[in-house]
mmCIF file with all atom_site columns, C-alpha atoms and ligand atoms in Angstrom:
data_model
loop_
_atom_site.group_PDB
_atom_site.id
_atom_site.type_symbol
_atom_site.label_atom_id
_atom_site.label_alt_id
_atom_site.label_comp_id
_atom_site.label_asym_id
_atom_site.label_entity_id
_atom_site.label_seq_id
_atom_site.pdbx_PDB_ins_code
_atom_site.Cartn_x
_atom_site.Cartn_y
_atom_site.Cartn_z
_atom_site.occupancy
_atom_site.B_iso_or_equiv
_atom_site.pdbx_formal_charge
_atom_site.auth_seq_id
_atom_site.auth_comp_id
_atom_site.auth_asym_id
_atom_site.auth_atom_id
_atom_site.pdbx_PDB_model_num
ATOM   1   C CA . MET A 1 1   ? 179.436 107.042 61.795 1.00 94.00 ? 1   MET A CA 1
ATOM   2   C CA . LYS A 1 2   ? 177.623 105.190 58.917 1.00 97.00 ? 2   LYS A CA 1
ATOM   3   C CA . LYS A 1 3   ? 175.211 102.348 60.140 1.00 98.00 ? 3   LYS A CA 1
ATOM   4   C CA . VAL A 1 4   ? 175.368 98.804  59.455 1.00 98.00 ? 4   VAL A CA 1
ATOM   5   C CA . ALA A 1 5   ? 172.003 97.144  58.334 1.00 99.00 ? 5   ALA A CA 1
ATOM   6   C CA . ILE A 1 6   ? 171.536 93.301  59.283 1.00 99.00 ? 6   ILE A CA 1
ATOM   7   C CA . ILE A 1 7   ? 168.541 91.753  57.128 1.00 99.00 ? 7   ILE A CA 1
ATOM   8   C CA . MET A 1 8   ? 167.534 88.287  57.525 1.00 98.00 ? 8   MET A CA 1
ATOM   9   C CA . GLY A 1 9   ? 165.236 86.589  55.391 1.00 98.00 ? 9   GLY A CA 1
ATOM   10  C CA . SER A 1 10  ? 163.271 84.913  58.177 1.00 98.00 ? 10  SER A CA 1
ATOM   11  C CA . ASP A 1 11  ? 163.305 85.176  61.946 1.00 98.00 ? 11  ASP A CA 1
ATOM   12  C CA . SER A 1 12  ? 164.243 81.561  61.957 1.00 98.00 ? 12  SER A CA 1
ATOM   13  C CA . ASP A 1 13  ? 167.789 82.898  60.996 1.00 98.00 ? 13  ASP A CA 1
ATOM   14  C CA . LEU A 1 14  ? 168.246 85.108  64.157 1.00 98.00 ? 14  LEU A CA 1
ATOM   15  C CA . PRO A 1 15  ? 170.029 82.310  66.414 1.00 98.00 ? 15  PRO A CA 1
ATOM   16  C CA . ILE A 1 16  ? 172.919 82.564  63.766 1.00 98.00 ? 16  ILE A CA 1
ATOM   17  C CA . VAL A 1 17  ? 172.572 86.183  62.857 1.00 98.00 ? 17  VAL A CA 1
ATOM   18  C CA . LYS A 1 18  ? 172.581 87.637  66.195 1.00 98.00 ? 18  LYS A CA 1
ATOM   19  C CA . LYS A 1 19  ? 176.284 86.776  66.380 1.00 98.00 ? 19  LYS A CA 1
ATOM   20  C CA . ALA A 1 20  ? 176.670 89.791  63.846 1.00 98.00 ? 20  ALA A CA 1
ATOM   21  C CA . ALA A 1 21  ? 174.769 91.947  65.878 1.00 98.00 ? 21  ALA A CA 1
ATOM   22  C CA . GLU A 1 22  ? 177.004 91.042  68.844 1.00 98.00 ? 22  GLU A CA 1
ATOM   23  C CA . VAL A 1 23  ? 180.189 91.795  67.250 1.00 98.00 ? 23  VAL A CA 1
ATOM   24  C CA . LEU A 1 24  ? 178.930 94.980  65.818 1.00 98.00 ? 24  LEU A CA 1
ATOM   25  C CA . LYS A 1 25  ? 177.827 96.122  69.437 1.00 98.00 ? 25  LYS A CA 1
ATOM   26  C CA . SER A 1 26  ? 181.346 95.125  70.836 1.00 98.00 ? 26  SER A CA 1
ATOM   27  C CA . PHE A 1 27  ? 182.774 97.708  68.367 1.00 98.00 ? 27  PHE A CA 1
ATOM   28  C CA . GLY A 1 28  ? 180.215 100.326 68.935 1.00 98.00 ? 28  GLY A CA 1
ATOM   29  C CA . VAL A 1 29  ? 178.783 100.412 65.435 1.00 98.00 ? 29  VAL A CA 1
ATOM   30  C CA . PRO A 1 30  ? 175.453 101.641 65.069 1.00 98.00 ? 30  PRO A CA 1
ATOM   31  C CA . THR A 1 31  ? 173.326 98.835  63.797 1.00 98.00 ? 31  THR A CA 1
ATOM   32  C CA . GLU A 1 32  ? 169.718 98.134  62.565 1.00 98.00 ? 32  GLU A CA 1
ATOM   33  C CA . MET A 1 33  ? 168.217 94.554  62.453 1.00 98.00 ? 33  MET A CA 1
ATOM   34  C CA . ARG A 1 34  ? 165.282 93.746  59.980 1.00 98.00 ? 34  ARG A CA 1
ATOM   35  C CA . VAL A 1 35  ? 163.523 90.716  58.749 1.00 98.00 ? 35  VAL A CA 1
ATOM   36  C CA . LEU A 1 36  ? 162.781 90.926  54.970 1.00 98.00 ? 36  LEU A CA 1
ATOM   37  C CA . SER A 1 37  ? 162.363 88.335  52.502 1.00 98.00 ? 37  SER A CA 1
ATOM   38  C CA . ALA A 1 38  ? 163.529 88.500  48.843 1.00 98.00 ? 38  ALA A CA 1
ATOM   39  C CA . HIS A 1 39  ? 160.555 85.948  48.005 1.00 98.00 ? 39  HIS A CA 1
ATOM   40  C CA . ARG A 1 40  ? 157.976 86.899  50.605 1.00 98.00 ? 40  ARG A CA 1
ATOM   41  C CA . CYS A 1 41  ? 158.079 90.370  50.699 1.00 98.00 ? 41  CYS A CA 1
ATOM   42  C CA . ALA A 1 42  ? 159.895 91.705  47.381 1.00 98.00 ? 42  ALA A CA 1
ATOM   43  C CA . ALA A 1 43  ? 158.616 95.239  47.399 1.00 98.00 ? 43  ALA A CA 1
ATOM   44  C CA . GLN A 1 44  ? 159.977 95.862  51.075 1.00 98.00 ? 44  GLN A CA 1
ATOM   45  C CA . VAL A 1 45  ? 163.136 94.579  50.155 1.00 98.00 ? 45  VAL A CA 1
ATOM   46  C CA . SER A 1 46  ? 163.201 96.869  47.236 1.00 98.00 ? 46  SER A CA 1
ATOM   47  C CA . GLU A 1 47  ? 162.093 99.739  49.320 1.00 98.00 ? 47  GLU A CA 1
ATOM   48  C CA . PHE A 1 48  ? 164.875 99.206  52.053 1.00 98.00 ? 48  PHE A CA 1
ATOM   49  C CA . ALA A 1 49  ? 167.439 98.689  49.447 1.00 98.00 ? 49  ALA A CA 1
ATOM   50  C CA . THR A 1 50  ? 166.867 101.909 47.258 1.00 98.00 ? 50  THR A CA 1
ATOM   51  C CA . SER A 1 51  ? 166.892 104.023 50.310 1.00 98.00 ? 51  SER A CA 1
ATOM   52  C CA . ALA A 1 52  ? 169.577 102.371 52.435 1.00 98.00 ? 52  ALA A CA 1
ATOM   53  C CA . GLU A 1 53  ? 172.322 105.003 51.320 1.00 98.00 ? 53  GLU A CA 1
ATOM   54  C CA . GLU A 1 54  ? 170.170 107.935 52.042 1.00 98.00 ? 54  GLU A CA 1
ATOM   55  C CA . ASN A 1 55  ? 169.303 106.465 55.164 1.00 98.00 ? 55  ASN A CA 1
ATOM   56  C CA . GLY A 1 56  ? 172.922 106.525 56.641 1.00 98.00 ? 56  GLY A CA 1
ATOM   57  C CA . PHE A 1 57  ? 173.872 102.974 56.080 1.00 98.00 ? 57  PHE A CA 1
ATOM   58  C CA . GLY A 1 58  ? 177.440 102.277 54.981 1.00 98.00 ? 58  GLY A CA 1
ATOM   59  C CA . VAL A 1 59  ? 177.484 98.495  54.697 1.00 98.00 ? 59  VAL A CA 1
ATOM   60  C CA . ILE A 1 60  ? 174.475 95.882  54.409 1.00 99.00 ? 60  ILE A CA 1
ATOM   61  C CA . ILE A 1 61  ? 174.861 92.406  55.724 1.00 99.00 ? 61  ILE A CA 1
ATOM   62  C CA . ALA A 1 62  ? 172.086 90.024  54.351 1.00 99.00 ? 62  ALA A CA 1
ATOM   63  C CA . ALA A 1 63  ? 171.525 86.583  55.688 1.00 98.00 ? 63  ALA A CA 1
ATOM   64  C CA . ALA A 1 64  ? 169.490 83.828  54.155 1.00 98.00 ? 64  ALA A CA 1
ATOM   65  C CA . GLY A 1 65  ? 168.833 80.112  53.635 1.00 98.00 ? 65  GLY A CA 1
ATOM   66  C CA . LYS A 1 66  ? 167.835 77.723  50.901 1.00 98.00 ? 66  LYS A CA 1
ATOM   67  C CA . ALA A 1 67  ? 167.285 79.512  47.575 1.00 98.00 ? 67  ALA A CA 1
ATOM   68  C CA . ALA A 1 68  ? 169.008 82.462  49.084 1.00 98.00 ? 68  ALA A CA 1
ATOM   69  C CA . HIS A 1 69  ? 168.447 85.547  46.822 1.00 98.00 ? 69  HIS A CA 1
ATOM   70  C CA . LEU A 1 70  ? 168.109 88.131  49.562 1.00 98.00 ? 70  LEU A CA 1
ATOM   71  C CA . ALA A 1 71  ? 171.746 89.410  49.444 1.00 99.00 ? 71  ALA A CA 1
ATOM   72  C CA . GLY A 1 72  ? 171.859 89.501  45.591 1.00 98.00 ? 72  GLY A CA 1
ATOM   73  C CA . ALA A 1 73  ? 168.551 91.199  45.267 1.00 98.00 ? 73  ALA A CA 1
ATOM   74  C CA . ILE A 1 74  ? 169.780 94.194  47.739 1.00 99.00 ? 74  ILE A CA 1
ATOM   75  C CA . ALA A 1 75  ? 173.019 94.417  45.956 1.00 99.00 ? 75  ALA A CA 1
ATOM   76  C CA . GLY A 1 76  ? 171.182 94.954  42.682 1.00 98.00 ? 76  GLY A CA 1
ATOM   77  C CA . GLN A 1 77  ? 169.399 97.890  44.181 1.00 98.00 ? 77  GLN A CA 1
ATOM   78  C CA . THR A 1 78  ? 172.131 99.767  45.903 1.00 98.00 ? 78  THR A CA 1
ATOM   79  C CA . PRO A 1 79  ? 175.699 101.019 45.461 1.00 98.00 ? 79  PRO A CA 1
ATOM   80  C CA . LEU A 1 80  ? 176.567 100.090 49.027 1.00 98.00 ? 80  LEU A CA 1
ATOM   81  C CA . PRO A 1 81  ? 178.677 96.954  49.755 1.00 98.00 ? 81  PRO A CA 1
ATOM   82  C CA . VAL A 1 82  ? 176.948 93.997  50.677 1.00 99.00 ? 82  VAL A CA 1
ATOM   83  C CA . ILE A 1 83  ? 177.984 91.114  52.585 1.00 99.00 ? 83  ILE A CA 1
ATOM   84  C CA . GLY A 1 84  ? 176.071 87.903  52.317 1.00 99.00 ? 84  GLY A CA 1
ATOM   85  C CA . ILE A 1 85  ? 175.875 85.209  54.956 1.00 99.00 ? 85  ILE A CA 1
ATOM   86  C CA . PRO A 1 86  ? 174.430 81.711  53.647 1.00 98.00 ? 86  PRO A CA 1
ATOM   87  C CA . ILE A 1 87  ? 172.246 80.106  56.330 1.00 98.00 ? 87  ILE A CA 1
ATOM   88  C CA . LYS A 1 88  ? 172.308 76.472  56.841 1.00 98.00 ? 88  LYS A CA 1
ATOM   89  C CA . ALA A 1 89  ? 168.396 75.914  56.773 1.00 97.00 ? 89  ALA A CA 1
ATOM   90  C CA . SER A 1 90  ? 167.769 72.829  54.693 1.00 93.00 ? 90  SER A CA 1
ATOM   91  C CA . ALA A 1 91  ? 168.642 69.362  53.691 1.00 96.00 ? 91  ALA A CA 1
ATOM   92  C CA . LEU A 1 92  ? 171.445 70.623  51.597 1.00 98.00 ? 92  LEU A CA 1
ATOM   93  C CA . GLU A 1 93  ? 173.088 71.778  54.639 1.00 97.00 ? 93  GLU A CA 1
ATOM   94  C CA . GLY A 1 94  ? 173.736 75.471  53.567 1.00 98.00 ? 94  GLY A CA 1
ATOM   95  C CA . ILE A 1 95  ? 175.581 74.568  50.109 1.00 98.00 ? 95  ILE A CA 1
ATOM   96  C CA . ASP A 1 96  ? 172.368 75.696  48.439 1.00 98.00 ? 96  ASP A CA 1
ATOM   97  C CA . ALA A 1 97  ? 172.378 79.123  50.185 1.00 98.00 ? 97  ALA A CA 1
ATOM   98  C CA . LEU A 1 98  ? 176.246 79.586  49.863 1.00 98.00 ? 98  LEU A CA 1
ATOM   99  C CA . LEU A 1 99  ? 175.933 78.876  45.973 1.00 98.00 ? 99  LEU A CA 1
ATOM   100 C CA . SER A 1 100 ? 172.913 81.103  45.554 1.00 98.00 ? 100 SER A CA 1
ATOM   101 C CA . THR A 1 101 ? 174.680 84.019  47.381 1.00 98.00 ? 101 THR A CA 1
ATOM   102 C CA . VAL A 1 102 ? 178.155 83.716  46.202 1.00 98.00 ? 102 VAL A CA 1
ATOM   103 C CA . GLN A 1 103 ? 177.597 83.185  42.589 1.00 98.00 ? 103 GLN A CA 1
ATOM   104 C CA . MET A 1 104 ? 176.871 86.877  41.418 1.00 98.00 ? 104 MET A CA 1
ATOM   105 C CA . PRO A 1 105 ? 177.410 88.383  37.985 1.00 98.00 ? 105 PRO A CA 1
ATOM   106 C CA . ALA A 1 106 ? 180.239 90.884  37.429 1.00 98.00 ? 106 ALA A CA 1
ATOM   107 C CA . GLY A 1 107 ? 179.383 94.379  38.506 1.00 98.00 ? 107 GLY A CA 1
ATOM   108 C CA . VAL A 1 108 ? 176.945 93.306  41.246 1.00 98.00 ? 108 VAL A CA 1
ATOM   109 C CA . PRO A 1 109 ? 179.380 91.583  43.823 1.00 98.00 ? 109 PRO A CA 1
ATOM   110 C CA . VAL A 1 110 ? 178.068 90.032  47.222 1.00 98.00 ? 110 VAL A CA 1
ATOM   111 C CA . ALA A 1 111 ? 180.984 89.583  49.677 1.00 98.00 ? 111 ALA A CA 1
ATOM   112 C CA . THR A 1 112 ? 180.032 86.196  50.794 1.00 98.00 ? 112 THR A CA 1
ATOM   113 C CA . VAL A 1 113 ? 181.316 84.673  54.299 1.00 99.00 ? 113 VAL A CA 1
ATOM   114 C CA . ALA A 1 114 ? 181.190 81.076  55.189 1.00 98.00 ? 114 ALA A CA 1
ATOM   115 C CA . ILE A 1 115 ? 177.949 79.025  55.781 1.00 98.00 ? 115 ILE A CA 1
ATOM   116 C CA . ASP A 1 116 ? 176.638 80.684  59.142 1.00 98.00 ? 116 ASP A CA 1
ATOM   117 C CA . GLY A 1 117 ? 179.462 82.950  59.150 1.00 98.00 ? 117 GLY A CA 1
ATOM   118 C CA . ALA A 1 118 ? 177.645 85.739  60.837 1.00 98.00 ? 118 ALA A CA 1
ATOM   119 C CA . ALA A 1 119 ? 180.778 86.837  63.034 1.00 98.00 ? 119 ALA A CA 1
ATOM   120 C CA . ASN A 1 120 ? 182.974 87.306  59.977 1.00 98.00 ? 120 ASN A CA 1
ATOM   121 C CA . ALA A 1 121 ? 180.286 89.394  58.236 1.00 99.00 ? 121 ALA A CA 1
ATOM   122 C CA . ALA A 1 122 ? 180.281 91.752  61.057 1.00 99.00 ? 122 ALA A CA 1
ATOM   123 C CA . TYR A 1 123 ? 184.194 91.978  61.287 1.00 98.00 ? 123 TYR A CA 1
ATOM   124 C CA . LEU A 1 124 ? 184.409 92.523  57.692 1.00 99.00 ? 124 LEU A CA 1
ATOM   125 C CA . ALA A 1 125 ? 181.638 95.300  57.847 1.00 99.00 ? 125 ALA A CA 1
ATOM   126 C CA . VAL A 1 126 ? 183.790 96.932  60.555 1.00 98.00 ? 126 VAL A CA 1
ATOM   127 C CA . GLN A 1 127 ? 186.779 96.613  58.481 1.00 98.00 ? 127 GLN A CA 1
ATOM   128 C CA . ILE A 1 128 ? 185.024 98.351  55.601 1.00 98.00 ? 128 ILE A CA 1
ATOM   129 C CA . LEU A 1 129 ? 183.611 101.258 57.703 1.00 98.00 ? 129 LEU A CA 1
ATOM   130 C CA . ALA A 1 130 ? 187.189 101.474 59.747 1.00 98.00 ? 130 ALA A CA 1
ATOM   131 C CA . VAL A 1 131 ? 188.736 102.686 56.126 1.00 98.00 ? 131 VAL A CA 1
ATOM   132 C CA . ALA A 1 132 ? 187.298 106.070 56.767 1.00 97.00 ? 132 ALA A CA 1
ATOM   133 C CA . ASP A 1 133 ? 186.921 105.936 60.721 1.00 98.00 ? 133 ASP A CA 1
ATOM   134 C CA . ASP A 1 134 ? 190.272 106.225 62.429 1.00 98.00 ? 134 ASP A CA 1
ATOM   135 C CA . GLU A 1 135 ? 188.697 105.521 65.910 1.00 98.00 ? 135 GLU A CA 1
ATOM   136 C CA . LEU A 1 136 ? 187.097 102.366 64.567 1.00 98.00 ? 136 LEU A CA 1
ATOM   137 C CA . MET A 1 137 ? 190.369 101.251 62.757 1.00 98.00 ? 137 MET A CA 1
ATOM   138 C CA . ALA A 1 138 ? 192.166 101.636 65.988 1.00 98.00 ? 138 ALA A CA 1
ATOM   139 C CA . LYS A 1 139 ? 189.538 99.309  67.638 1.00 98.00 ? 139 LYS A CA 1
ATOM   140 C CA . MET A 1 140 ? 190.257 96.881  65.003 1.00 98.00 ? 140 MET A CA 1
ATOM   141 C CA . LYS A 1 141 ? 193.977 96.681  65.327 1.00 98.00 ? 141 LYS A CA 1
ATOM   142 C CA . GLN A 1 142 ? 193.416 96.247  69.229 1.00 98.00 ? 142 GLN A CA 1
ATOM   143 C CA . TYR A 1 143 ? 191.011 93.346  68.549 1.00 98.00 ? 143 TYR A CA 1
ATOM   144 C CA . ARG A 1 144 ? 193.621 91.707  66.282 1.00 98.00 ? 144 ARG A CA 1
ATOM   145 C CA . LYS A 1 145 ? 196.328 92.098  68.766 1.00 98.00 ? 145 LYS A CA 1
ATOM   146 C CA . GLU A 1 146 ? 194.231 90.603  71.288 1.00 98.00 ? 146 GLU A CA 1
ATOM   147 C CA . GLN A 1 147 ? 193.279 87.618  69.064 1.00 98.00 ? 147 GLN A CA 1
ATOM   148 C CA . THR A 1 148 ? 197.007 87.245  68.485 1.00 98.00 ? 148 THR A CA 1
ATOM   149 C CA . GLU A 1 149 ? 197.970 87.317  72.259 1.00 98.00 ? 149 GLU A CA 1
ATOM   150 C CA . LYS A 1 150 ? 195.282 84.690  72.898 1.00 98.00 ? 150 LYS A CA 1
ATOM   151 C CA . VAL A 1 151 ? 196.710 82.433  70.488 1.00 98.00 ? 151 VAL A CA 1
ATOM   152 C CA . LEU A 1 152 ? 200.354 82.720  71.768 1.00 98.00 ? 152 LEU A CA 1
ATOM   153 C CA . ALA A 1 153 ? 199.140 82.265  75.271 1.00 97.00 ? 153 ALA A CA 1
ATOM   154 C CA . ALA A 1 154 ? 197.325 79.033  74.442 1.00 97.00 ? 154 ALA A CA 1
ATOM   155 C CA . ASP A 1 155 ? 200.633 78.056  72.241 1.00 97.00 ? 155 ASP A CA 1
ATOM   156 C CA . LYS A 1 156 ? 202.736 78.474  75.520 1.00 95.00 ? 156 LYS A CA 1
ATOM   157 C CA . LYS A 1 157 ? 200.566 75.982  77.433 1.00 96.00 ? 157 LYS A CA 1
ATOM   158 C CA . MET A 1 158 ? 201.029 73.267  74.914 1.00 96.00 ? 158 MET A CA 1
ATOM   159 C CA . ALA A 1 159 ? 204.340 71.920  76.456 1.00 92.00 ? 159 ALA A CA 1
ATOM   160 C CA . GLU A 1 160 ? 202.456 71.451  79.551 1.00 93.00 ? 160 GLU A CA 1
ATOM   161 C CA . VAL A 1 161 ? 199.692 69.660  78.131 1.00 95.00 ? 161 VAL A CA 1
ATOM   162 C CA . LEU A 1 162 ? 201.928 67.335  76.267 1.00 94.00 ? 162 LEU A CA 1
ATOM   163 C CA . GLU A 1 163 ? 203.287 66.382  79.540 1.00 94.00 ? 163 GLU A CA 1
ATOM   164 C CA . THR A 1 164 ? 200.065 65.440  81.024 1.00 96.00 ? 164 THR A CA 1
ATOM   165 C CA . LEU A 1 165 ? 199.132 63.033  78.020 1.00 94.00 ? 165 LEU A CA 1
HETATM 166 C C1 . RP5 B 2 .   ? 164.952 81.652  53.880 1.00 93.68 ? 1   RP5 B C1 1
HETATM 167 O O1 . RP5 B 2 .   ? 164.317 80.336  54.138 1.00 93.68 ? 1   RP5 B O1 1
HETATM 168 C C2 . RP5 B 2 .   ? 165.052 82.247  55.168 1.00 93.68 ? 1   RP5 B C2 1
HETATM 169 O O2 . RP5 B 2 .   ? 166.154 82.881  55.123 1.00 93.68 ? 1   RP5 B O2 1
HETATM 170 C C3 . RP5 B 2 .   ? 165.347 81.070  56.067 1.00 93.68 ? 1   RP5 B C3 1
HETATM 171 O O3 . RP5 B 2 .   ? 166.765 80.805  56.199 1.00 93.68 ? 1   RP5 B O3 1
HETATM 172 C C4 . RP5 B 2 .   ? 164.685 79.850  55.485 1.00 93.68 ? 1   RP5 B C4 1
HETATM 173 C C5 . RP5 B 2 .   ? 163.728 79.255  56.064 1.00 93.68 ? 1   RP5 B C5 1
HETATM 174 O O4 . RP5 B 2 .   ? 162.618 80.346  56.466 1.00 93.68 ? 1   RP5 B O4 1
HETATM 175 P P1 . RP5 B 2 .   ? 161.527 79.911  57.301 1.00 93.68 ? 1   RP5 B P1 1
HETATM 176 O O5 . RP5 B 2 .   ? 160.539 79.005  56.303 1.00 93.68 ? 1   RP5 B O5 1
HETATM 177 O O6 . RP5 B 2 .   ? 161.844 79.308  58.505 1.00 93.68 ? 1   RP5 B O6 1
HETATM 178 O O7 . RP5 B 2 .   ? 160.679 81.170  57.297 1.00 93.68 ? 1   RP5 B O7 1
HETATM 179 O O8 . RP5 B 2 .   ? 164.228 82.193  53.024 1.00 93.68 ? 1   RP5 B O8 1
#
């Protein structure tokens, strides 16, 4: 199976970003996690991005806050799909990172999830890899089924809850 890379702009992003690693682990997806900054170590970002395909990655998740150029900088240097996580890390509550990450020019997309949406970045990475991996697709279908069952179980309890109010 292809690997997923999780790149974050700073280790201060880890409390949010680790949720992506947890989801990938729960699906048995091989994952590597790095701290690389588009601004503070641009050369190392280039080195990672330009060799990611030959190094066995299938999807790259990139998380950054503030003027968040990390996902876009990586996307511009690899043909692999890049998923951006805008991190809430400033007085602007993550809106700065959201716009910096999502507003890419045509031809170089970054599939941007919600502010601090690390779990969804991982679920999307799993879905991308699952297109060419039947076993992973079966796991994704099972996960979706369980998710539905949980909601329906909660729904069933609502009549009882109403009586207690
Ligand atoms: C961004 O600036 C990082 O991704 C982080 O979200 C934010 C703050 O970084 P630190 O100053 O905490 O290293 O580049």
